[in-house]
Coordinates of C-alpha atoms in Angstrom, one line a residue:
M1 CA 0.0 -0.1 0.0
H2 CA 2.9 2.4 0.8
I3 CA 4.7 1.3 -2.1
R4 CA 2.0 2.1 -4.4
F5 CA 1.3 5.3 -2.7
F6 CA 4.9 6.7 -3.1
T7 CA 5.1 5.4 -6.6
R8 CA 1.9 7.4 -7.5
L9 CA 3.3 10.5 -5.7
G10 CA 6.7 10.2 -7.5
F11 CA 5.0 9.9 -10.9
L12 CA 2.9 12.9 -10.1
L13 CA 6.1 14.9 -8.9
F14 CA 7.9 14.0 -12.1
F15 CA 5.0 15.0 -14.2
L16 CA 4.7 18.3 -12.7
F17 CA 8.5 18.7 -13.2
L18 CA 8.2 18.1 -16.8
L19 CA 5.4 20.6 -16.9
T20 CA 7.4 23.2 -15.2
H21 CA 10.6 22.5 -17.0
P22 CA 10.1 22.2 -20.7
G23 CA 13.6 21.5 -22.1
N24 CA 13.7 21.4 -25.8
A25 CA 15.8 23.1 -28.5
Q26 CA 12.7 25.3 -29.6
T27 CA 12.3 27.2 -26.3
A28 CA 13.5 30.8 -26.2
R29 CA 15.3 32.8 -23.5
F30 CA 15.9 36.2 -22.1
F31 CA 19.6 37.1 -21.1
G32 CA 21.6 40.1 -20.6
Q33 CA 23.0 42.6 -18.1
V34 CA 21.4 45.0 -15.6
T35 CA 23.3 48.3 -15.0
D36 CA 22.9 51.7 -13.6
S37 CA 23.3 55.1 -15.6
Q38 CA 27.0 55.0 -15.0
N39 CA 27.1 51.5 -16.6
A40 CA 28.1 49.9 -13.3
S41 CA 26.4 46.4 -12.8
V42 CA 23.5 46.1 -10.4
P43 CA 23.7 42.8 -8.7
N44 CA 20.8 41.1 -6.6
A45 CA 18.2 43.0 -8.9
E46 CA 14.8 41.3 -9.1
V47 CA 13.7 40.3 -12.4
E48 CA 10.1 39.3 -13.3
V49 CA 9.1 37.9 -16.6
T50 CA 5.4 37.5 -17.4
N51 CA 3.9 35.8 -20.5
L52 CA 1.2 38.2 -21.5
D53 CA -0.6 35.5 -23.5
S54 CA -0.7 32.8 -20.9
G55 CA -0.1 34.7 -17.6
T56 CA 2.9 32.5 -16.7
V57 CA 5.4 34.3 -14.4
V58 CA 9.0 33.5 -14.0
H59 CA 11.4 35.3 -11.4
T60 CA 15.1 35.4 -11.2
T61 CA 17.9 37.7 -9.8
T62 CA 21.1 39.0 -11.4
D63 CA 24.4 37.7 -10.2
A64 CA 27.3 39.7 -8.8
S65 CA 28.1 40.9 -12.3
G66 CA 24.6 41.9 -12.9
E67 CA 23.8 39.2 -15.3
Y68 CA 20.5 37.3 -15.6
S69 CA 19.2 34.6 -17.7
V70 CA 15.5 33.3 -18.1
P71 CA 15.5 30.2 -20.2
Y72 CA 12.7 27.7 -21.3
L73 CA 10.3 30.3 -22.8
T74 CA 7.7 29.9 -25.6
A75 CA 7.2 32.5 -28.3
G76 CA 4.8 35.4 -27.3
R77 CA 4.6 38.6 -25.8
Y78 CA 6.4 39.2 -22.7
R79 CA 6.6 41.9 -19.8
V80 CA 10.0 42.3 -18.3
V81 CA 9.9 44.1 -14.8
V82 CA 13.3 44.8 -13.0
Q83 CA 13.3 46.2 -9.6
A84 CA 16.3 47.1 -7.3
P85 CA 16.6 49.1 -4.1
G86 CA 17.2 52.8 -4.9
F87 CA 16.2 52.5 -8.6
S88 CA 12.8 53.1 -10.3
V89 CA 10.7 50.2 -11.3
S90 CA 11.5 49.3 -15.0
P91 CA 8.8 47.4 -17.0
H92 CA 9.4 46.6 -20.7
D93 CA 7.1 44.8 -23.0
V94 CA 9.0 42.6 -25.5
T95 CA 7.9 40.1 -28.5
L96 CA 9.8 37.0 -28.2
G97 CA 10.4 34.7 -31.3
M98 CA 10.4 30.9 -31.4
G99 CA 13.7 29.6 -30.3
Q100 CA 15.2 33.0 -30.0
A101 CA 18.0 33.9 -27.4
F102 CA 16.9 37.6 -27.0
L103 CA 20.0 39.8 -25.7
F104 CA 18.2 42.3 -23.4
N105 CA 20.4 44.7 -21.6
L106 CA 18.5 46.8 -18.9
Q107 CA 19.8 50.2 -17.7
L108 CA 18.0 51.5 -14.2
T109 CA 17.5 55.0 -13.4
V110 CA 17.8 56.5 -9.8
G111 CA 14.5 57.9 -8.2
G112 CA 10.9 57.4 -8.9
E113 CA 10.9 57.9 -12.7
Q114 CA 9.1 55.1 -14.4
T115 CA 9.6 54.3 -18.2
T116 CA 7.9 51.8 -20.4
V117 CA 9.6 50.6 -23.4
N118 CA 7.6 48.6 -26.2
V119 CA 9.7 46.4 -28.3
Q120 CA 7.5 44.9 -31.3
G121 CA 8.7 42.9 -34.1
G122 CA 8.0 44.1 -37.6
S123 CA 5.3 42.8 -39.9
D124 CA 8.0 41.3 -42.4
L125 CA 8.4 37.7 -42.5
T126 CA 12.1 38.1 -42.7
E127 CA 14.0 38.6 -39.6
I128 CA 17.2 40.4 -38.8
H129 CA 19.2 38.8 -36.1
L130 CA 21.9 41.1 -34.6
E131 CA 23.4 38.3 -32.3
S132 CA 23.6 35.8 -35.1
N133 CA 23.8 35.5 -38.9
E134 CA 20.7 33.2 -39.1
I135 CA 18.3 33.8 -42.0
S136 CA 14.8 33.0 -41.3
G137 CA 11.1 33.8 -41.7
T138 CA 8.5 33.8 -39.1
I139 CA 4.6 33.3 -39.5
S140 CA 2.8 34.3 -36.2
G141 CA -0.1 32.4 -35.0
K142 CA -2.6 35.3 -35.9
E143 CA -1.3 35.1 -39.5
V144 CA -1.7 31.4 -39.5
S145 CA -5.4 31.4 -38.6
A146 CA -6.2 34.4 -40.7
I147 CA -4.8 33.3 -43.8
Q148 CA -7.2 31.4 -46.1
L149 CA -5.8 27.9 -47.1
N150 CA -7.0 25.3 -49.8
G151 CA -6.8 22.3 -47.5
R152 CA -5.9 23.8 -44.3
N153 CA -2.6 22.4 -44.2
F154 CA 0.3 24.5 -42.4
T155 CA 2.9 23.6 -44.7
Q156 CA 1.5 25.8 -47.4
L157 CA 2.5 28.7 -45.2
I158 CA 6.2 28.1 -45.5
A159 CA 6.1 29.2 -49.2
L160 CA 5.6 32.8 -47.8
A161 CA 9.4 32.9 -46.6
P162 CA 11.9 34.2 -48.9
G163 CA 13.6 31.6 -51.0
V164 CA 11.1 28.8 -50.5
S165 CA 9.2 27.4 -53.4
N166 CA 6.2 25.0 -53.6
Q167 CA 7.0 21.6 -55.5
T168 CA 4.1 19.5 -54.2
Q169 CA 2.3 19.8 -57.4
Q170 CA -0.8 19.8 -55.3
D171 CA -3.3 22.7 -55.8
E172 CA -5.1 21.5 -52.8
A173 CA -2.7 20.6 -50.1
K174 CA -3.6 17.2 -48.6
V175 CA -2.4 15.8 -45.2
G176 CA -1.4 12.1 -44.0
M177 CA -0.5 9.5 -46.7
A178 CA -1.7 11.6 -49.5
G179 CA 0.1 14.6 -48.2
S180 CA 3.4 16.1 -49.6
V181 CA 6.1 18.4 -48.1
A182 CA 8.1 18.8 -51.2
Y183 CA 9.3 22.3 -50.8
S184 CA 12.6 23.7 -52.2
V185 CA 14.6 26.0 -49.9
N186 CA 17.1 28.3 -51.9
G187 CA 17.0 25.9 -54.6
G188 CA 18.0 22.9 -52.5
R189 CA 16.7 19.3 -52.8
T190 CA 13.1 19.0 -51.5
E191 CA 14.1 15.7 -49.6
Y192 CA 16.7 17.5 -47.4
N193 CA 14.5 19.5 -45.3
S194 CA 13.6 19.1 -41.7
F195 CA 10.1 19.6 -40.1
Q196 CA 9.7 19.9 -36.4
V197 CA 6.8 20.2 -34.2
D198 CA 7.6 21.1 -30.5
G199 CA 11.1 20.0 -30.9
S200 CA 10.3 16.5 -32.4
E201 CA 11.1 15.5 -36.1
T202 CA 7.8 14.7 -37.9
L203 CA 9.3 14.1 -41.4
N204 CA 8.3 10.6 -42.7
V205 CA 10.8 10.1 -45.4
G206 CA 10.0 6.2 -46.0
I207 CA 6.7 7.0 -48.1
N208 CA 7.8 8.4 -51.4
K209 CA 11.4 9.9 -51.4
D210 CA 11.1 13.6 -52.7
H211 CA 7.2 13.6 -52.1
S212 CA 7.4 12.6 -48.4
T213 CA 4.8 13.4 -45.8
L214 CA 4.5 14.4 -42.2
I215 CA 3.7 11.9 -39.3
V216 CA 1.9 14.8 -37.5
Y217 CA 0.0 17.7 -39.1
P218 CA -0.9 20.0 -36.3
S219 CA -4.4 21.8 -36.6
I220 CA -4.3 25.3 -37.8
D221 CA -6.2 26.3 -34.5
A222 CA -3.3 24.8 -32.4
I223 CA -0.3 26.7 -34.1
Q224 CA 1.4 29.4 -31.9
E225 CA 4.1 30.2 -34.5
I226 CA 6.0 28.8 -37.6
K227 CA 9.6 29.5 -38.2
V228 CA 11.4 28.7 -41.3
L229 CA 15.1 28.6 -41.1
T230 CA 16.6 28.9 -44.6
S231 CA 20.3 29.3 -44.1
N232 CA 23.0 29.9 -41.5
Y233 CA 21.2 28.6 -38.7
G234 CA 22.9 27.3 -35.5
A235 CA 24.0 24.1 -34.3
Q236 CA 21.1 23.4 -32.1
Y237 CA 19.0 22.7 -35.0
P238 CA 19.2 19.6 -37.1
S239 CA 21.9 19.5 -39.8
T240 CA 19.9 18.4 -43.1
G241 CA 21.7 20.2 -45.8
N242 CA 18.8 22.5 -46.4
G243 CA 15.8 24.2 -44.7
T244 CA 14.3 23.7 -41.2
T245 CA 10.6 24.4 -40.4
I246 CA 9.8 24.6 -36.6
V247 CA 6.3 24.8 -35.4
T248 CA 5.4 25.6 -32.0
T249 CA 1.9 24.7 -30.7
K250 CA -0.1 27.0 -28.3
S251 CA 0.0 26.6 -24.6
G252 CA -2.9 27.3 -22.1
S253 CA -3.4 30.3 -19.9
D254 CA -4.8 31.1 -16.5
S255 CA -8.3 31.1 -17.9
F256 CA -10.1 28.3 -19.4
H257 CA -10.7 28.7 -23.2
G258 CA -11.3 26.7 -26.3
S259 CA -13.1 26.4 -29.6
L260 CA -15.3 24.0 -31.8
Y261 CA -15.2 24.3 -35.6
E262 CA -16.1 22.6 -38.9
F263 CA -15.0 23.6 -42.3
L264 CA -17.3 22.3 -45.1
R265 CA -17.0 21.9 -48.7
N266 CA -19.4 20.0 -50.8
E267 CA -20.5 19.3 -54.4
N268 CA -23.8 20.8 -53.7
F269 CA -22.2 24.2 -53.4
N270 CA -20.4 23.7 -56.8
S271 CA -21.5 24.5 -60.2
K272 CA -21.4 21.9 -62.9
G273 CA -18.5 22.3 -65.3
Y274 CA -19.3 22.4 -69.1
F275 CA -17.3 19.1 -69.7
D276 CA -18.8 17.2 -66.5
I277 CA -20.6 14.2 -67.1
G278 CA -24.3 14.0 -65.7
T279 CA -26.7 16.7 -64.6
S280 CA -25.0 17.9 -61.7
A281 CA -21.3 18.8 -60.3
P282 CA -19.1 15.7 -59.6
L283 CA -18.7 14.3 -56.2
Y284 CA -16.6 16.5 -53.9
R285 CA -16.9 16.4 -50.1
R286 CA -14.6 17.9 -47.5
N287 CA -15.4 18.0 -43.8
D288 CA -12.8 19.3 -41.3
F289 CA -13.9 19.5 -38.0
G290 CA -12.4 19.5 -34.4
G291 CA -11.8 21.5 -31.3
T292 CA -9.2 23.0 -28.8
I293 CA -9.2 23.5 -25.1
G294 CA -6.7 25.0 -22.6
G295 CA -6.2 26.4 -19.3
P296 CA -4.3 25.9 -16.0
I297 CA -3.3 22.6 -14.6
V298 CA -5.4 22.4 -11.2
L299 CA -5.3 19.3 -9.1
P300 CA -7.7 20.0 -6.1
H301 CA -6.0 20.3 -2.7
V302 CA -2.8 19.0 -4.4
Y303 CA -1.5 21.6 -6.9
N304 CA -2.5 25.0 -8.5
G305 CA -0.9 25.7 -11.8
K306 CA -2.2 29.2 -12.3
S307 CA 0.7 31.5 -13.5
K308 CA 2.9 28.4 -13.5
S309 CA 1.8 25.0 -15.4
H310 CA -1.0 25.2 -18.2
F311 CA -2.3 22.7 -20.8
F312 CA -3.5 22.8 -24.2
Y313 CA -5.3 20.1 -26.1
S314 CA -6.3 19.9 -29.8
E315 CA -8.2 17.4 -31.6
E316 CA -9.0 17.2 -35.5
A317 CA -10.7 14.8 -37.7
R318 CA -11.2 14.9 -41.7
L319 CA -13.9 13.2 -44.0
E320 CA -13.0 13.3 -47.6
T321 CA -14.8 11.8 -50.6
S322 CA -13.7 12.3 -54.0
P323 CA -14.3 10.4 -57.3
T324 CA -11.6 7.9 -58.1

């Protein structure tokens, strides 16, 4: 009885550790140094980082050299607040990209003056990285859900990044066994790409060589951000000889939220073509339906995950019928 109890308790603690310590190569981080107006380091300053999308709060302090680091962050909007005795509170709003190591040096002012600095990324898909020579394009979650896609396949969006061309030969992007991720990056071979979802490789190269498909196609409604690395990216990403596409899925927030949807296409909505046989449009049916739900992880009388641990779940199914 005691062994079973401690086994369950150990599994629960390990599960909570994984939730609160996400450790994969796709997480982002803040790092930098806190100084005063004379460029002297400020040790033991309190740094608070709040995810404005989920409400998650992370605390750290600067070391003797005034340096700090906040790792294991997801892409999104953050508020960084630095406090130190004798200095004014300094909040800053920053947009953090997927897998980005954001060098963010902070200079504090003496007295009660309060300054808010908003650092927002531009609307261009091409990013300029001052700390590295990486060339990449980013499609935000808002753009993913807003852009109309013939087939609701996220891989269609990577062609928006400079240097990427669609070689799938599919007007309507399919998923699963019938799908194709044949995209050429900067003229490279289509089979030399890498596709990662939350840090895991999803490319199924055993189906049809240069017309490989993916093991997992996340729902459009579950994607937080898509990043396309076209060249000069770092060693933390897989070396495939060509481009790397990184998908980050959404996370929950302090409030429960979700969605239900169905996207419908049917031959009854189509007009009959001039050369179509019969008196009506040919058979053509597409049903894409599913839902999402997210929120804080709460175990009554055991654990309250608000501002600490969250979950997000997505489920999608497709029914497709076409003439053979």
